[in-house]
Coordinates of C-alpha atoms and ligand atoms in Angstrom, one line a residue:
M1 CA -25.7 7.0 3.2
F2 CA -23.5 4.0 4.1
D3 CA -23.8 2.8 0.5
D4 CA -23.0 6.2 -0.8
L5 CA -19.7 6.1 0.9
R6 CA -18.9 2.4 0.2
D7 CA -19.5 3.6 -4.0
L8 CA -17.3 6.2 -3.2
Y9 CA -14.6 4.0 -1.8
Q10 CA -15.1 1.6 -4.7
E11 CA -14.6 4.7 -7.2
L12 CA -11.5 5.4 -5.7
I13 CA -10.0 1.8 -5.5
L14 CA -10.9 1.6 -9.3
D15 CA -9.4 4.7 -10.1
H16 CA -6.1 4.0 -8.4
G17 CA -6.3 0.7 -9.8
R18 CA -6.6 1.9 -13.2
K19 CA -4.0 5.0 -13.1
P20 CA -1.6 3.9 -10.2
R21 CA 0.3 6.8 -8.9
N22 CA 4.0 6.5 -8.8
F23 CA 3.9 3.4 -11.3
R24 CA 7.4 4.3 -12.5
R25 CA 11.0 3.1 -12.3
L26 CA 13.3 5.3 -9.9
D27 CA 16.7 6.4 -11.3
D28 CA 18.4 6.7 -8.0
A29 CA 17.0 4.2 -5.9
T30 CA 18.6 3.3 -2.7
N31 CA 16.7 0.2 -1.5
H32 CA 14.0 -2.3 -3.5
A33 CA 12.1 -5.3 -3.0
R34 CA 9.7 -7.7 -4.8
G35 CA 6.6 -8.7 -3.6
D36 CA 4.7 -11.5 -5.2
N37 CA 1.2 -12.7 -4.0
P38 CA 0.7 -16.2 -5.7
M39 CA -2.6 -16.7 -4.7
C40 CA -4.1 -14.1 -6.9
G41 CA -1.2 -13.6 -9.4
D42 CA 0.0 -10.2 -7.9
R43 CA 3.4 -9.4 -8.4
M44 CA 5.3 -6.0 -7.8
E45 CA 9.0 -4.4 -7.7
L46 CA 9.2 -1.5 -5.3
Q47 CA 12.0 1.0 -5.2
L48 CA 12.8 3.5 -2.5
K49 CA 15.0 6.5 -2.3
L50 CA 16.2 7.1 1.3
S51 CA 17.8 10.0 2.5
G52 CA 18.9 9.8 5.9
D53 CA 16.0 8.0 7.7
V54 CA 13.3 9.8 5.1
V55 CA 11.6 8.1 2.5
E56 CA 12.2 10.9 -0.1
D57 CA 10.6 8.8 -3.1
L58 CA 9.2 5.6 -4.3
G59 CA 7.8 3.9 -7.4
F60 CA 6.4 0.8 -8.0
Q61 CA 6.0 -1.4 -11.0
G62 CA 3.9 -4.5 -11.6
R63 CA 0.8 -6.2 -12.5
G64 CA -1.9 -7.7 -10.4
C65 CA -5.7 -7.0 -9.5
A66 CA -7.1 -3.4 -8.9
I67 CA -7.1 -4.3 -5.2
S68 CA -3.3 -4.9 -5.4
M69 CA -2.5 -2.0 -7.7
A70 CA -4.7 0.3 -5.8
S71 CA -3.1 -0.5 -2.4
A72 CA 0.2 0.0 -3.8
S73 CA -0.6 3.3 -5.2
L74 CA -2.0 4.5 -2.0
M75 CA 0.9 3.3 -0.2
T76 CA 3.5 5.2 -2.3
E77 CA 1.5 8.5 -1.9
T78 CA 1.1 8.3 1.9
V79 CA 4.8 7.1 2.9
K80 CA 6.4 9.6 0.8
G81 CA 8.1 12.0 2.8
K82 CA 7.8 9.8 6.0
T83 CA 10.6 8.7 8.2
T84 CA 11.3 4.7 8.1
A85 CA 9.8 4.9 11.7
Q86 CA 6.7 6.4 10.3
A87 CA 6.5 3.9 7.4
H88 CA 6.8 0.8 9.3
A89 CA 4.0 2.5 11.8
L90 CA 1.6 3.0 8.7
S91 CA 2.6 -0.6 7.4
D92 CA 1.6 -2.2 10.9
R93 CA -1.5 -0.2 11.4
F94 CA -2.4 -0.7 7.7
R95 CA -2.3 -4.8 8.2
A96 CA -4.6 -4.5 10.9
L97 CA -7.1 -2.3 9.2
A98 CA -7.2 -4.7 6.4
M99 CA -7.6 -8.1 8.4
T100 CA -10.1 -6.5 11.1
G101 CA -11.5 -3.6 9.4
T102 CA -10.5 -1.3 12.3
C103 CA -7.6 0.4 13.6
P104 CA -7.3 0.5 17.1
D105 CA -3.7 1.8 17.4
C106 CA -4.6 5.0 15.0
G107 CA -4.1 7.8 17.4
A108 CA -3.9 11.4 16.9
D109 CA -0.2 10.6 14.9
L110 CA -0.6 9.9 11.2
A111 CA -4.6 9.9 11.5
D112 CA -4.8 11.9 8.2
E113 CA -2.6 9.2 6.4
M114 CA -4.8 6.2 8.0
E115 CA -8.0 8.4 6.7
R116 CA -6.5 8.1 3.3
L117 CA -6.1 4.4 3.6
Q118 CA -9.7 3.9 4.8
P119 CA -11.2 2.6 1.4
L120 CA -9.3 -0.5 1.4
A121 CA -10.6 -1.6 5.1
G122 CA -13.6 -3.3 3.2
V123 CA -11.1 -6.2 2.0
H124 CA -11.3 -7.8 5.8
E125 CA -14.8 -8.9 4.8
F126 CA -13.0 -11.0 1.9
P127 CA -10.3 -13.1 3.5
S128 CA -9.0 -14.0 0.1
R129 CA -8.3 -10.7 -1.0
V130 CA -6.3 -9.4 2.3
K131 CA -3.1 -10.5 0.9
C132 CA -3.8 -8.4 -2.3
A133 CA -4.1 -5.4 -0.3
T134 CA -1.3 -6.2 2.2
L135 CA 1.3 -7.2 -0.7
A136 CA 2.6 -3.6 -1.2
W137 CA 3.0 -2.9 2.6
H138 CA 5.1 -6.4 2.7
T139 CA 6.9 -5.4 0.1
L140 CA 7.7 -1.7 1.8
N141 CA 8.9 -3.4 4.9
A142 CA 11.3 -5.9 2.9
A143 CA 12.5 -2.9 1.3
L144 CA 13.1 -0.7 3.9
E145 CA 14.8 -3.7 5.5
G146 CA 17.0 -3.8 2.4
S147 CA 16.0 -7.5 1.6
K148 CA 14.8 -8.3 -1.9
E149 CA 12.2 -10.5 -1.7
A150 CA 9.0 -10.1 0.3
S151 CA 6.6 -13.2 1.0
S152 CA 2.8 -12.7 1.2
E153 CA 2.6 -14.0 4.6
Ligands
LIG201 ZN1 -4.7 -9.4 -6.0

């Protein structure tokens, strides 16, 4: 059963890695940031369209390993339509999930969103790949804060 779940997660990551969602340039972006993970060679540019404090739309472009692309794809799907405060909360929780495999802060709010990100929790077993999974979220934070460059730290 555990192996089946693992296979399913693997399948989902490969699918998002091959066909990333929201892989496009926005014409009317209000915020953007670049993310770079030199350890693996993952690079991306993320664009946001903020309307008030709601992330109305997101698009990313770039290239990298399947994990980085799948993570960015899932991130854009999860954050779309959220407030900037919710986006920051998701980012903090996802980074905890990717580093430890568990999410102690995941309470009732945003539980569905965290469930969708669960397939990437397995990266915590591979410390060198954690940055691949968190790059999109670091880039999201940078874009929300209006800065242009995101490091992988
Ligand atoms: Zn990578």
